[in-house]
């Protein structure tokens, strides 16, 4: 108990709080002494300064930062390697903001082992940083909600929201119907039906129309399926791979000097539940 206790009680409340304040001051401000009324108030002011200084390390997130909150996915160009992650705006111990990486990320992309937080960079770029604040990946927006980064020796990384990826994913029901195989946009080489008849597993049967060019007839397409956003046509001895160019056109990959295109002629009946929901309206 120290002199002037009654005056201190009157000025700041119960003296029991002094010991608690002293412990905080000792850890925050180097242990300021508290001897008497005047010095106690000076110490309390110093405590306020310490608290203000600590909170200044975590500034209020910008609108651009808040817009990034949610579930995203990082992938390579072929999207055969993916890393789901979630951004939050709570401060991370390492600086920047907190993120959560899927358990597969560090195996899929070894560079992600170094990532400890995320932060906004100049011109609203998004940076994944390590525990020291060094930039591991620096993403720039190249399309609306589509980001791209390049890492030396590893090529391009892409980042999109998981919601956008789900919306863009093609389902088999969307491909049922009549199609034509042709070189560029010349006379069709063959007309086929991508049917909804199961061929086992995730594959469906192809119906080949009469009059196909020999280059297609020799291939003898029999089944089709979707795999990793590619459309695969399987024949007697090989499988042809196509990637979507637009809603009605798929192009064979890898690209060649003699490109082959699969173009929709007539959409078949869509019996999926999502189509039924669209016809009924919201």
Short mmCIF file of N, CA and C in Angstrom, two decimals, residues 122-248:
data_model
loop_
_atom_site.label_atom_id
_atom_site.label_comp_id
_atom_site.label_asym_id
_atom_site.label_seq_id
_atom_site.Cartn_x
_atom_site.Cartn_y
_atom_site.Cartn_z
N UNK A 122 0.83 -3.15 -54.59
CA UNK A 122 0.51 -1.97 -55.41
C UNK A 122 -0.51 -2.31 -56.49
N UNK A 123 -1.38 -1.33 -56.79
CA UNK A 123 -2.41 -1.49 -57.83
C UNK A 123 -3.29 -2.70 -57.57
N UNK A 124 -3.56 -2.98 -56.29
CA UNK A 124 -4.47 -4.06 -55.88
C UNK A 124 -4.02 -5.43 -56.35
N UNK A 125 -2.71 -5.64 -56.48
CA UNK A 125 -2.22 -6.99 -56.69
C UNK A 125 -2.38 -7.76 -55.39
N UNK A 126 -2.40 -9.07 -55.48
CA UNK A 126 -2.50 -9.91 -54.29
C UNK A 126 -1.21 -10.70 -54.15
N UNK A 127 -0.63 -10.64 -52.96
CA UNK A 127 0.65 -11.28 -52.73
C UNK A 127 0.53 -12.37 -51.67
N UNK A 128 1.12 -13.52 -51.97
CA UNK A 128 1.29 -14.56 -50.97
C UNK A 128 2.71 -14.42 -50.44
N UNK A 129 2.85 -14.27 -49.13
CA UNK A 129 4.14 -13.95 -48.53
C UNK A 129 4.54 -15.01 -47.50
N UNK A 130 5.86 -15.08 -47.24
CA UNK A 130 6.35 -16.00 -46.22
C UNK A 130 6.37 -15.33 -44.86
N UNK A 131 6.93 -16.01 -43.87
CA UNK A 131 6.90 -15.50 -42.50
C UNK A 131 7.70 -14.21 -42.32
N UNK A 132 8.61 -13.92 -43.26
CA UNK A 132 9.40 -12.70 -43.19
C UNK A 132 8.83 -11.59 -44.06
N UNK A 133 7.70 -11.86 -44.73
CA UNK A 133 7.09 -10.86 -45.58
C UNK A 133 7.60 -10.86 -47.01
N UNK A 134 8.50 -11.81 -47.34
CA UNK A 134 9.00 -11.90 -48.72
C UNK A 134 7.92 -12.47 -49.63
N UNK A 135 7.81 -11.95 -50.85
CA UNK A 135 6.76 -12.35 -51.78
C UNK A 135 7.09 -13.69 -52.42
N UNK A 136 6.17 -14.64 -52.30
CA UNK A 136 6.32 -15.95 -52.95
C UNK A 136 5.61 -15.93 -54.30
N UNK A 137 4.38 -15.41 -54.33
CA UNK A 137 3.62 -15.27 -55.57
C UNK A 137 2.95 -13.91 -55.58
N UNK A 138 3.01 -13.23 -56.71
CA UNK A 138 2.42 -11.89 -56.85
C UNK A 138 1.38 -11.95 -57.96
N UNK A 139 0.09 -11.97 -57.59
CA UNK A 139 -1.00 -12.14 -58.55
C UNK A 139 -1.54 -10.79 -59.01
N UNK A 140 -1.73 -10.67 -60.33
CA UNK A 140 -2.36 -9.49 -60.91
C UNK A 140 -3.66 -9.92 -61.59
N UNK A 141 -4.67 -9.07 -61.52
CA UNK A 141 -5.97 -9.39 -62.13
C UNK A 141 -5.88 -9.17 -63.63
N UNK A 142 -6.10 -10.24 -64.41
CA UNK A 142 -6.03 -10.16 -65.87
C UNK A 142 -7.42 -10.15 -66.49
N UNK A 143 -8.39 -10.69 -65.80
CA UNK A 143 -9.80 -10.61 -66.16
C UNK A 143 -10.56 -10.43 -64.85
N UNK A 144 -11.86 -10.15 -64.94
CA UNK A 144 -12.64 -9.98 -63.72
C UNK A 144 -12.59 -11.25 -62.88
N UNK A 145 -12.02 -11.12 -61.67
CA UNK A 145 -11.92 -12.23 -60.72
C UNK A 145 -11.05 -13.37 -61.24
N UNK A 146 -10.16 -13.08 -62.15
CA UNK A 146 -9.19 -14.06 -62.65
C UNK A 146 -7.81 -13.44 -62.48
N UNK A 147 -6.94 -14.12 -61.71
CA UNK A 147 -5.62 -13.59 -61.40
C UNK A 147 -4.53 -14.50 -61.97
N UNK A 148 -3.39 -13.90 -62.24
CA UNK A 148 -2.28 -14.63 -62.85
C UNK A 148 -0.98 -14.20 -62.19
N UNK A 149 -0.09 -15.18 -61.96
CA UNK A 149 1.23 -14.91 -61.40
C UNK A 149 2.23 -15.80 -62.11
N UNK A 150 3.47 -15.35 -62.15
CA UNK A 150 4.52 -16.15 -62.78
C UNK A 150 5.66 -16.33 -61.78
N UNK A 151 6.12 -17.56 -61.67
CA UNK A 151 7.24 -17.87 -60.78
C UNK A 151 8.37 -18.44 -61.63
N UNK A 152 9.53 -17.85 -61.52
CA UNK A 152 10.66 -18.22 -62.37
C UNK A 152 10.95 -19.72 -62.25
N UNK A 153 11.03 -20.35 -63.42
CA UNK A 153 11.32 -21.78 -63.47
C UNK A 153 10.11 -22.66 -63.28
N UNK A 154 8.95 -22.08 -62.94
CA UNK A 154 7.75 -22.87 -62.68
C UNK A 154 6.59 -22.50 -63.59
N UNK A 155 6.72 -21.41 -64.34
CA UNK A 155 5.66 -21.02 -65.27
C UNK A 155 4.56 -20.22 -64.61
N UNK A 156 3.38 -20.25 -65.23
CA UNK A 156 2.26 -19.43 -64.80
C UNK A 156 1.40 -20.15 -63.75
N UNK A 157 0.91 -19.35 -62.82
CA UNK A 157 -0.10 -19.79 -61.85
C UNK A 157 -1.37 -18.98 -62.12
N UNK A 158 -2.52 -19.61 -61.98
CA UNK A 158 -3.80 -18.92 -62.16
C UNK A 158 -4.60 -19.05 -60.87
N UNK A 159 -5.42 -18.04 -60.60
CA UNK A 159 -6.25 -18.06 -59.40
C UNK A 159 -7.65 -17.55 -59.73
N UNK A 160 -8.65 -18.35 -59.39
CA UNK A 160 -10.05 -17.98 -59.56
C UNK A 160 -10.83 -18.37 -58.31
N UNK A 161 -12.00 -17.76 -58.15
CA UNK A 161 -12.84 -18.16 -57.03
C UNK A 161 -13.38 -19.56 -57.30
N UNK A 162 -13.59 -20.31 -56.23
CA UNK A 162 -14.15 -21.65 -56.40
C UNK A 162 -15.56 -21.60 -56.95
N UNK A 163 -16.30 -20.55 -56.63
CA UNK A 163 -17.66 -20.40 -57.15
C UNK A 163 -17.63 -20.23 -58.67
N UNK A 164 -16.69 -19.43 -59.19
CA UNK A 164 -16.59 -19.22 -60.63
C UNK A 164 -16.20 -20.50 -61.35
N UNK A 165 -15.34 -21.29 -60.73
CA UNK A 165 -14.93 -22.56 -61.33
C UNK A 165 -16.11 -23.52 -61.42
N UNK A 166 -16.88 -23.59 -60.34
CA UNK A 166 -18.07 -24.47 -60.38
C UNK A 166 -19.05 -24.02 -61.45
N UNK A 167 -19.22 -22.71 -61.60
CA UNK A 167 -20.17 -22.19 -62.59
C UNK A 167 -19.70 -22.47 -64.00
N UNK A 168 -18.37 -22.50 -64.20
CA UNK A 168 -17.82 -22.69 -65.55
C UNK A 168 -17.65 -24.15 -65.92
N UNK A 169 -17.80 -25.04 -64.95
CA UNK A 169 -17.58 -26.46 -65.22
C UNK A 169 -18.67 -27.02 -66.12
N UNK A 170 -18.25 -27.71 -67.18
CA UNK A 170 -19.19 -28.30 -68.13
C UNK A 170 -19.64 -29.66 -67.62
N UNK A 171 -20.91 -29.94 -67.75
CA UNK A 171 -21.45 -31.25 -67.35
C UNK A 171 -21.78 -32.06 -68.59
N UNK A 172 -21.82 -33.38 -68.49
CA UNK A 172 -22.16 -34.21 -69.66
C UNK A 172 -23.50 -33.82 -70.27
N UNK A 173 -24.47 -33.47 -69.41
CA UNK A 173 -25.80 -33.12 -69.92
C UNK A 173 -25.76 -31.96 -70.92
N UNK A 174 -24.78 -31.09 -70.76
CA UNK A 174 -24.67 -29.95 -71.67
C UNK A 174 -24.16 -30.33 -73.05
N UNK A 175 -23.62 -31.54 -73.19
CA UNK A 175 -23.00 -31.95 -74.46
C UNK A 175 -23.83 -32.97 -75.24
N UNK A 176 -24.90 -33.49 -74.65
CA UNK A 176 -25.75 -34.43 -75.39
C UNK A 176 -26.26 -33.76 -76.66
N UNK A 177 -26.21 -34.45 -77.80
CA UNK A 177 -26.76 -33.89 -79.03
C UNK A 177 -25.90 -34.17 -80.24
N UNK A 178 -26.19 -33.43 -81.32
CA UNK A 178 -25.55 -33.65 -82.61
C UNK A 178 -24.34 -32.74 -82.79
N UNK A 179 -23.23 -33.34 -83.27
CA UNK A 179 -21.99 -32.62 -83.46
C UNK A 179 -21.36 -32.99 -84.80
N UNK A 180 -20.44 -32.17 -85.26
CA UNK A 180 -19.71 -32.44 -86.51
C UNK A 180 -18.22 -32.27 -86.27
N UNK A 181 -17.43 -33.17 -86.82
CA UNK A 181 -15.97 -33.05 -86.82
C UNK A 181 -15.56 -32.44 -88.15
N UNK A 182 -14.76 -31.38 -88.10
CA UNK A 182 -14.36 -30.72 -89.34
C UNK A 182 -12.98 -30.09 -89.18
N UNK A 183 -12.34 -29.82 -90.31
CA UNK A 183 -11.08 -29.12 -90.34
C UNK A 183 -11.38 -27.63 -90.41
N UNK A 184 -10.90 -26.91 -89.41
CA UNK A 184 -11.23 -25.49 -89.33
C UNK A 184 -12.75 -25.36 -89.43
N UNK A 185 -13.25 -24.54 -90.36
CA UNK A 185 -14.69 -24.40 -90.51
C UNK A 185 -15.10 -24.77 -91.93
N UNK A 186 -14.44 -25.78 -92.47
CA UNK A 186 -14.74 -26.25 -93.82
C UNK A 186 -15.84 -27.30 -93.75
N UNK A 187 -16.00 -28.04 -94.86
CA UNK A 187 -17.04 -29.07 -94.94
C UNK A 187 -16.84 -30.12 -93.84
N UNK A 188 -17.91 -30.50 -93.13
CA UNK A 188 -17.78 -31.50 -92.07
C UNK A 188 -17.19 -32.81 -92.58
N UNK A 189 -16.29 -33.38 -91.79
CA UNK A 189 -15.70 -34.68 -92.12
C UNK A 189 -16.58 -35.81 -91.63
N UNK A 190 -17.33 -35.55 -90.57
CA UNK A 190 -18.16 -36.61 -90.00
C UNK A 190 -19.18 -35.99 -89.05
N UNK A 191 -20.37 -36.54 -89.01
CA UNK A 191 -21.38 -36.13 -88.06
C UNK A 191 -21.59 -37.24 -87.04
N UNK A 192 -21.63 -36.84 -85.76
CA UNK A 192 -21.77 -37.82 -84.68
C UNK A 192 -22.80 -37.32 -83.68
N UNK A 193 -23.32 -38.27 -82.91
CA UNK A 193 -24.19 -37.94 -81.79
C UNK A 193 -23.48 -38.30 -80.51
N UNK A 194 -23.31 -37.32 -79.64
CA UNK A 194 -22.83 -37.60 -78.30
C UNK A 194 -24.05 -37.97 -77.47
N UNK A 195 -24.28 -39.25 -77.33
CA UNK A 195 -25.54 -39.72 -76.73
C UNK A 195 -25.44 -39.76 -75.22
N UNK A 196 -26.59 -39.97 -74.58
CA UNK A 196 -26.64 -40.10 -73.13
C UNK A 196 -26.68 -41.56 -72.70
N UNK A 197 -26.42 -42.48 -73.65
CA UNK A 197 -26.41 -43.91 -73.33
C UNK A 197 -25.08 -44.27 -72.66
N UNK A 198 -25.15 -44.84 -71.47
CA UNK A 198 -23.94 -45.15 -70.71
C UNK A 198 -23.11 -46.22 -71.41
N UNK A 199 -21.79 -45.99 -71.37
CA UNK A 199 -20.85 -46.99 -71.89
C UNK A 199 -20.01 -47.56 -70.75
N UNK A 200 -20.49 -47.36 -69.52
CA UNK A 200 -19.77 -47.84 -68.35
C UNK A 200 -18.95 -46.74 -67.70
N UNK A 201 -18.98 -46.69 -66.38
CA UNK A 201 -18.25 -45.65 -65.66
C UNK A 201 -18.82 -44.28 -65.98
N UNK A 202 -17.95 -43.34 -66.35
CA UNK A 202 -18.37 -41.99 -66.69
C UNK A 202 -18.39 -41.76 -68.20
N UNK A 203 -18.36 -42.83 -68.97
CA UNK A 203 -18.34 -42.73 -70.43
C UNK A 203 -19.73 -42.91 -71.02
N UNK A 204 -19.92 -42.32 -72.21
CA UNK A 204 -21.18 -42.43 -72.95
C UNK A 204 -20.87 -42.89 -74.38
N UNK A 205 -21.90 -43.41 -75.05
CA UNK A 205 -21.71 -43.94 -76.40
C UNK A 205 -21.78 -42.83 -77.46
N UNK A 206 -20.99 -43.01 -78.51
CA UNK A 206 -21.02 -42.12 -79.67
C UNK A 206 -21.73 -42.86 -80.82
N UNK A 207 -22.65 -42.17 -81.46
CA UNK A 207 -23.32 -42.71 -82.65
C UNK A 207 -22.73 -42.01 -83.87
N UNK A 208 -22.08 -42.78 -84.75
CA UNK A 208 -21.42 -42.22 -85.93
C UNK A 208 -22.38 -42.30 -87.11
N UNK A 209 -22.60 -41.18 -87.78
CA UNK A 209 -23.51 -41.16 -88.93
C UNK A 209 -22.79 -41.67 -90.19
N UNK A 210 -23.57 -42.09 -91.15
CA UNK A 210 -23.00 -42.60 -92.41
C UNK A 210 -22.33 -41.47 -93.19
N UNK A 211 -21.36 -41.85 -94.03
CA UNK A 211 -20.71 -40.88 -94.91
C UNK A 211 -19.53 -40.16 -94.31
N UNK A 212 -18.92 -40.72 -93.27
CA UNK A 212 -17.77 -40.05 -92.65
C UNK A 212 -16.52 -40.17 -93.52
N UNK A 213 -15.70 -39.14 -93.45
CA UNK A 213 -14.40 -39.17 -94.12
C UNK A 213 -13.58 -40.33 -93.57
N UNK A 214 -12.69 -40.87 -94.41
CA UNK A 214 -11.92 -42.03 -94.00
C UNK A 214 -11.03 -41.75 -92.78
N UNK A 215 -10.57 -40.51 -92.65
CA UNK A 215 -9.72 -40.16 -91.51
C UNK A 215 -10.47 -40.32 -90.19
N UNK A 216 -11.78 -40.14 -90.22
CA UNK A 216 -12.60 -40.31 -89.01
C UNK A 216 -13.08 -41.75 -88.90
N UNK A 217 -13.47 -42.33 -90.03
CA UNK A 217 -13.95 -43.70 -90.03
C UNK A 217 -12.86 -44.65 -89.52
N UNK A 218 -11.61 -44.36 -89.87
CA UNK A 218 -10.51 -45.20 -89.41
C UNK A 218 -10.29 -45.08 -87.91
N UNK A 219 -10.54 -43.91 -87.38
CA UNK A 219 -10.45 -43.69 -85.94
C UNK A 219 -11.58 -44.42 -85.21
N UNK A 220 -12.75 -44.47 -85.82
CA UNK A 220 -13.92 -45.18 -85.29
C UNK A 220 -14.27 -44.77 -83.87
N UNK A 221 -14.66 -43.51 -83.67
CA UNK A 221 -15.02 -43.08 -82.32
C UNK A 221 -16.20 -43.88 -81.78
N UNK A 222 -16.06 -44.36 -80.54
CA UNK A 222 -17.10 -45.22 -79.96
C UNK A 222 -17.66 -44.67 -78.65
N UNK A 223 -16.83 -44.03 -77.84
CA UNK A 223 -17.30 -43.52 -76.55
C UNK A 223 -16.73 -42.12 -76.31
N UNK A 224 -17.38 -41.39 -75.41
CA UNK A 224 -16.89 -40.07 -75.01
C UNK A 224 -17.08 -39.87 -73.53
N UNK A 225 -16.27 -38.97 -72.96
CA UNK A 225 -16.38 -38.63 -71.55
C UNK A 225 -15.69 -37.30 -71.29
N UNK A 226 -16.03 -36.69 -70.16
CA UNK A 226 -15.36 -35.47 -69.71
C UNK A 226 -14.33 -35.84 -68.65
N UNK A 227 -13.16 -35.20 -68.75
CA UNK A 227 -12.11 -35.46 -67.77
C UNK A 227 -11.23 -34.22 -67.64
N UNK A 228 -11.19 -33.67 -66.44
CA UNK A 228 -10.36 -32.47 -66.18
C UNK A 228 -10.61 -31.36 -67.20
N UNK A 229 -11.91 -31.08 -67.45
CA UNK A 229 -12.33 -30.02 -68.37
C UNK A 229 -11.95 -30.30 -69.81
N UNK A 230 -11.64 -31.53 -70.14
CA UNK A 230 -11.39 -31.93 -71.52
C UNK A 230 -12.47 -32.91 -71.97
N UNK A 231 -12.79 -32.87 -73.24
CA UNK A 231 -13.72 -33.82 -73.84
C UNK A 231 -12.89 -34.88 -74.56
N UNK A 232 -13.05 -36.13 -74.16
CA UNK A 232 -12.26 -37.22 -74.73
C UNK A 232 -13.14 -38.09 -75.61
N UNK A 233 -12.71 -38.26 -76.87
CA UNK A 233 -13.37 -39.18 -77.80
C UNK A 233 -12.45 -40.40 -77.95
N UNK A 234 -12.96 -41.56 -77.61
CA UNK A 234 -12.15 -42.78 -77.67
C UNK A 234 -12.58 -43.64 -78.83
N UNK A 235 -11.59 -44.08 -79.63
CA UNK A 235 -11.85 -44.94 -80.77
C UNK A 235 -11.27 -46.32 -80.57
N UNK A 236 -11.01 -47.00 -81.69
CA UNK A 236 -10.56 -48.38 -81.61
C UNK A 236 -9.15 -48.52 -81.05
N UNK A 237 -8.30 -47.55 -81.33
CA UNK A 237 -6.90 -47.69 -80.91
C UNK A 237 -6.35 -46.48 -80.15
N UNK A 238 -7.07 -45.37 -80.11
CA UNK A 238 -6.54 -44.17 -79.46
C UNK A 238 -7.67 -43.29 -78.93
N UNK A 239 -7.28 -42.24 -78.22
CA UNK A 239 -8.23 -41.28 -77.67
C UNK A 239 -7.84 -39.88 -78.13
N UNK A 240 -8.82 -39.13 -78.64
CA UNK A 240 -8.58 -37.75 -79.04
C UNK A 240 -9.09 -36.84 -77.94
N UNK A 241 -8.29 -35.79 -77.66
CA UNK A 241 -8.62 -34.84 -76.59
C UNK A 241 -9.02 -33.51 -77.20
N UNK A 242 -10.08 -32.90 -76.64
CA UNK A 242 -10.57 -31.61 -77.09
C UNK A 242 -10.74 -30.68 -75.89
N UNK A 243 -10.49 -29.38 -76.11
CA UNK A 243 -10.74 -28.37 -75.08
C UNK A 243 -11.77 -27.38 -75.61
N UNK A 244 -12.55 -26.82 -74.70
CA UNK A 244 -13.64 -25.93 -75.08
C UNK A 244 -13.11 -24.60 -75.58
N UNK A 245 -13.57 -24.20 -76.77
CA UNK A 245 -13.24 -22.88 -77.32
C UNK A 245 -14.36 -21.90 -76.99
N UNK A 246 -15.61 -22.35 -77.18
CA UNK A 246 -16.78 -21.60 -76.74
C UNK A 246 -17.90 -22.60 -76.51
N UNK A 247 -19.11 -22.12 -76.27
CA UNK A 247 -20.19 -23.03 -75.89
C UNK A 247 -20.54 -24.06 -76.95
N UNK A 248 -20.18 -23.81 -78.21
CA UNK A 248 -20.56 -24.73 -79.28
C UNK A 248 -19.37 -25.29 -80.05
#
